[in-house]
Coordinates of C-alpha atoms in Angstrom, one line a residue:
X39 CA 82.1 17.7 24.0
X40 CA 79.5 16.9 26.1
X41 CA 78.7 13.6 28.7
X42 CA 76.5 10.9 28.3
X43 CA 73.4 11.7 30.8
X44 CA 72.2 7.9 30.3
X45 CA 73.6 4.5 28.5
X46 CA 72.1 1.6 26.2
X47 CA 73.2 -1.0 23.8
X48 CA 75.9 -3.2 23.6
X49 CA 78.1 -3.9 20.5
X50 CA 81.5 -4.4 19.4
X51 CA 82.4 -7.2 21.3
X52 CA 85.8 -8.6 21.3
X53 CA 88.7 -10.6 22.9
X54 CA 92.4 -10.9 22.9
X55 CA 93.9 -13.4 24.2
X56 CA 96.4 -12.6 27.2
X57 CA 100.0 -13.2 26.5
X58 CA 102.4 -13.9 29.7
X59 CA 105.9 -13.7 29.1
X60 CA 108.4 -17.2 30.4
X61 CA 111.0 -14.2 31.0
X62 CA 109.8 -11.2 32.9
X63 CA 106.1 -12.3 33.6
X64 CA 105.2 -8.8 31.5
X65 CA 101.6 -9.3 29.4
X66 CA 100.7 -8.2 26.3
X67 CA 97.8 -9.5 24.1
X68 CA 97.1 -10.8 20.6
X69 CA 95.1 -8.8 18.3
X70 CA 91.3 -8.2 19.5
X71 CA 89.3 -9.9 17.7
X72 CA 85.0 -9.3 17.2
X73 CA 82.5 -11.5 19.2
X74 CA 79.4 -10.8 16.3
X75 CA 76.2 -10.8 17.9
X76 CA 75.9 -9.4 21.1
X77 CA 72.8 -9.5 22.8
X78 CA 73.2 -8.8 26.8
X79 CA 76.8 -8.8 28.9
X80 CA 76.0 -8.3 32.8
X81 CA 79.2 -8.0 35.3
X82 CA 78.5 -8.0 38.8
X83 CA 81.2 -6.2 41.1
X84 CA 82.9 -8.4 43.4
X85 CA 84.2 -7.6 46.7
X86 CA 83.4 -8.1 50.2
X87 CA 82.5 -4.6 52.7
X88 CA 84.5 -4.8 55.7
X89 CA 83.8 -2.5 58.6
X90 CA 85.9 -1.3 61.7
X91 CA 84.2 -0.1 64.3
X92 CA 85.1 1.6 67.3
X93 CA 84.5 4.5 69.4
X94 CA 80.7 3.1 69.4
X95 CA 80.5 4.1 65.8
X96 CA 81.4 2.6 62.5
X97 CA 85.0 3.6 62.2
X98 CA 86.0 3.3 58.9
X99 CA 83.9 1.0 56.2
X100 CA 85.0 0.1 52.3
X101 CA 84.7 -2.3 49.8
X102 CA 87.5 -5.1 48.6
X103 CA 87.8 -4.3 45.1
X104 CA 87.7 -8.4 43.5
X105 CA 86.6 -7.2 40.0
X106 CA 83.2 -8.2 38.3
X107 CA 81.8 -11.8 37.4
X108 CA 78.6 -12.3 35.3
X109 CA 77.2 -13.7 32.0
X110 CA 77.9 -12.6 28.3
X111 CA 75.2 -13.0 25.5
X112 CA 75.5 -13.5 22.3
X113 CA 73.9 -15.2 18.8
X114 CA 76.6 -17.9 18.9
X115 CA 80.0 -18.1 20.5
X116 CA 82.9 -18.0 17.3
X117 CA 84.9 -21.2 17.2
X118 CA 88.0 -18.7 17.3
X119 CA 87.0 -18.2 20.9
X120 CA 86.4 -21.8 21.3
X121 CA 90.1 -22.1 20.1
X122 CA 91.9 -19.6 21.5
X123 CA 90.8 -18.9 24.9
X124 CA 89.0 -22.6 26.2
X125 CA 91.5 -24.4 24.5
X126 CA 89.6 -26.8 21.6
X127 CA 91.4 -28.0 18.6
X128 CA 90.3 -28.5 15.8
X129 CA 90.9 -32.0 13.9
X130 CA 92.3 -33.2 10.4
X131 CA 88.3 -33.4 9.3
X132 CA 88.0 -29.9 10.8
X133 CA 86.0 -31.2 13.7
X134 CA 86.3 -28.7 16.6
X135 CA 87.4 -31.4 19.6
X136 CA 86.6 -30.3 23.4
X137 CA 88.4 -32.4 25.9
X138 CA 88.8 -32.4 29.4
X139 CA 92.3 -31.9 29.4
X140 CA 91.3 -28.1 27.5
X141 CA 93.5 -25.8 28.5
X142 CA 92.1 -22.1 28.8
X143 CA 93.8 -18.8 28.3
X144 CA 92.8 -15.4 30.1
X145 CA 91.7 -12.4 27.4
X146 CA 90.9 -9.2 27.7
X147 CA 87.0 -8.3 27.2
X148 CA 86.5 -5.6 24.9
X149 CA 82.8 -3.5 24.1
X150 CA 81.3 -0.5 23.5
X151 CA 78.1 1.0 25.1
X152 CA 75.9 3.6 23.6
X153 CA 75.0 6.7 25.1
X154 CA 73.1 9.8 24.4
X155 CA 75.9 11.8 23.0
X156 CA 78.9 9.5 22.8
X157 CA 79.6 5.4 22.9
X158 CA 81.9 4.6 25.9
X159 CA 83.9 1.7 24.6
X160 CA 85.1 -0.5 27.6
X161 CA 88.1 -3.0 28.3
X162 CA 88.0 -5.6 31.2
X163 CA 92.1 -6.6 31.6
X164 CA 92.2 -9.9 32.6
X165 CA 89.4 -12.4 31.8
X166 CA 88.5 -15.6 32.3
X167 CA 85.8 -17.9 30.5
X168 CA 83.2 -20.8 31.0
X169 CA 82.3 -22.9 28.6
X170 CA 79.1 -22.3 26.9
X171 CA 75.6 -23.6 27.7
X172 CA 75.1 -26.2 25.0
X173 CA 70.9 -25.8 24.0
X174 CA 68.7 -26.5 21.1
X175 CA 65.3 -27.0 20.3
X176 CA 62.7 -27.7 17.1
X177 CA 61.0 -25.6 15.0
X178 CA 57.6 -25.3 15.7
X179 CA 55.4 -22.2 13.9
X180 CA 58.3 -19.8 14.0
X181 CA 62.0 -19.9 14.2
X182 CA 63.1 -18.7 17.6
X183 CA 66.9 -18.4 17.3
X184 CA 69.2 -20.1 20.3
X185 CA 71.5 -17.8 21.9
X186 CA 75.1 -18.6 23.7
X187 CA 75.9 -17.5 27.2
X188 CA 79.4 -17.8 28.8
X189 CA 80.0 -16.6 32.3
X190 CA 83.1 -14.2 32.4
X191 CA 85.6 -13.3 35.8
X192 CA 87.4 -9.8 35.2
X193 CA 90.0 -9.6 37.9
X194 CA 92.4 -7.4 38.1
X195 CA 96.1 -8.0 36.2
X196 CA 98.8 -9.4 38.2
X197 CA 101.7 -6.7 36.8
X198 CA 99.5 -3.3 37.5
X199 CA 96.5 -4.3 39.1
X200 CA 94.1 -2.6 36.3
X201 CA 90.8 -4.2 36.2
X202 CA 89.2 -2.3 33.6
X203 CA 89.4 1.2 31.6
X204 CA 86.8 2.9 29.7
X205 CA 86.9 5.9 27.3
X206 CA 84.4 8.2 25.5
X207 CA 85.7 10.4 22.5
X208 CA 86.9 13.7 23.1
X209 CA 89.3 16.3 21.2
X210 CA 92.6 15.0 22.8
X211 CA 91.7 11.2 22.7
X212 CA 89.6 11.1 19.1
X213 CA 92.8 9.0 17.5
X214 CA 93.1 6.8 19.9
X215 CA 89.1 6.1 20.7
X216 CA 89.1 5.7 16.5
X217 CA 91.9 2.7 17.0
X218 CA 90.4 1.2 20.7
X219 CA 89.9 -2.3 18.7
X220 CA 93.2 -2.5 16.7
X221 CA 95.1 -3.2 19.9
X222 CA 93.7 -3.7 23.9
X223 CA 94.3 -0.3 25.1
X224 CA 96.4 0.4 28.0
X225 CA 96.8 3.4 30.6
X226 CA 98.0 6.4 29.1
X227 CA 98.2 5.0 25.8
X228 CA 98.6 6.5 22.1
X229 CA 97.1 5.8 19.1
X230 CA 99.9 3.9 17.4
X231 CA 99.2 0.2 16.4

């Protein structure tokens, strides 16, 4: 099969909620579930250059490799995501309550990308969430729909250090690129659910 030569689109969002074991510290994750609506996600790489220098000359230069931080778009942010990762309940009326005692849970960030020959479909570890930007406004001569933005910190995972993966379909991998949202893919994984 052939590469992408350029990329463009985003869809297919979703999240699954990290899940830390009290025993052995090990993580697994709940089943991904879909973010609808995506509009723009943009993750800056974090991480500091450091530079030696000696012998009047720049030694030996690299980059600290802190993961990404940036902003997610979409139509409107699912109150499952509201639940499950920044910690709101919902009521006995079915009121969605956010407090400031909220606890929040990290996720993995899930997505795919289109390209000229294949979509790359993309998973960012270990995740962390703002709350969203609460906006609205009236309807003057046309409806202009509100979007939500939360800002998102992928760092890498404290049991392996991953920060993110991503995978474009091949012969070998087709099964497992097919399944990619039934369950957060890890290194070297198979296909089974």
């Amino acid at each position: 099969m052939s590469k992408n030569k350029v990329k463009f689109g985003l869809k297919n969002v979703h999240f699954a909620k990290m899940i830390v074991s009290e025993e052995d510290g090990s993580i697994s994750y709940a089943t991904p579930v879909r973010i609808p609506g995506a509009v723009n996600l943009s993750l800056d790489p974090q991480g500091d250059k450091a530079d030696f220098n000696a012998d009047d000359v720049v030694f030996f230069s690299d980059y600290a490799n802190n993961g990404y931080s940036g902003d997610l778009e979409v139509a409107k942010i699912p109150d499952e995501f509201l639940k499950e990762i920044l910690g709101q309940v919902v009521d006995t009326n079915g009121a969605l309550i956010e407090s400031s005692e909220d606890k929040s849970s990290k996720f993995a960030l899930m997505f795919e990308v289109n390209g000229d020959v294949n979509a790359k479909r993309v998973v960012y570890y270990n995740c962390s969430a703002s709350r969203p930007k609460a906006e609205a406004s009236t309807v003057g001569e046309t409806k202009e729909p509100k979007t939500d933005t939360i800002t998102i910190t992928a760092s890498a995972r404290s049991t392996d250090n991953l920060v993110r993966a991503s995978l474009e379909p091949n012969e070998k991998n087709q099964t497992v690129y097919d399944n990619f949202y039934k369950k957060v893919y890890e290194k070297n994984g198979t296909a089974s659910v």
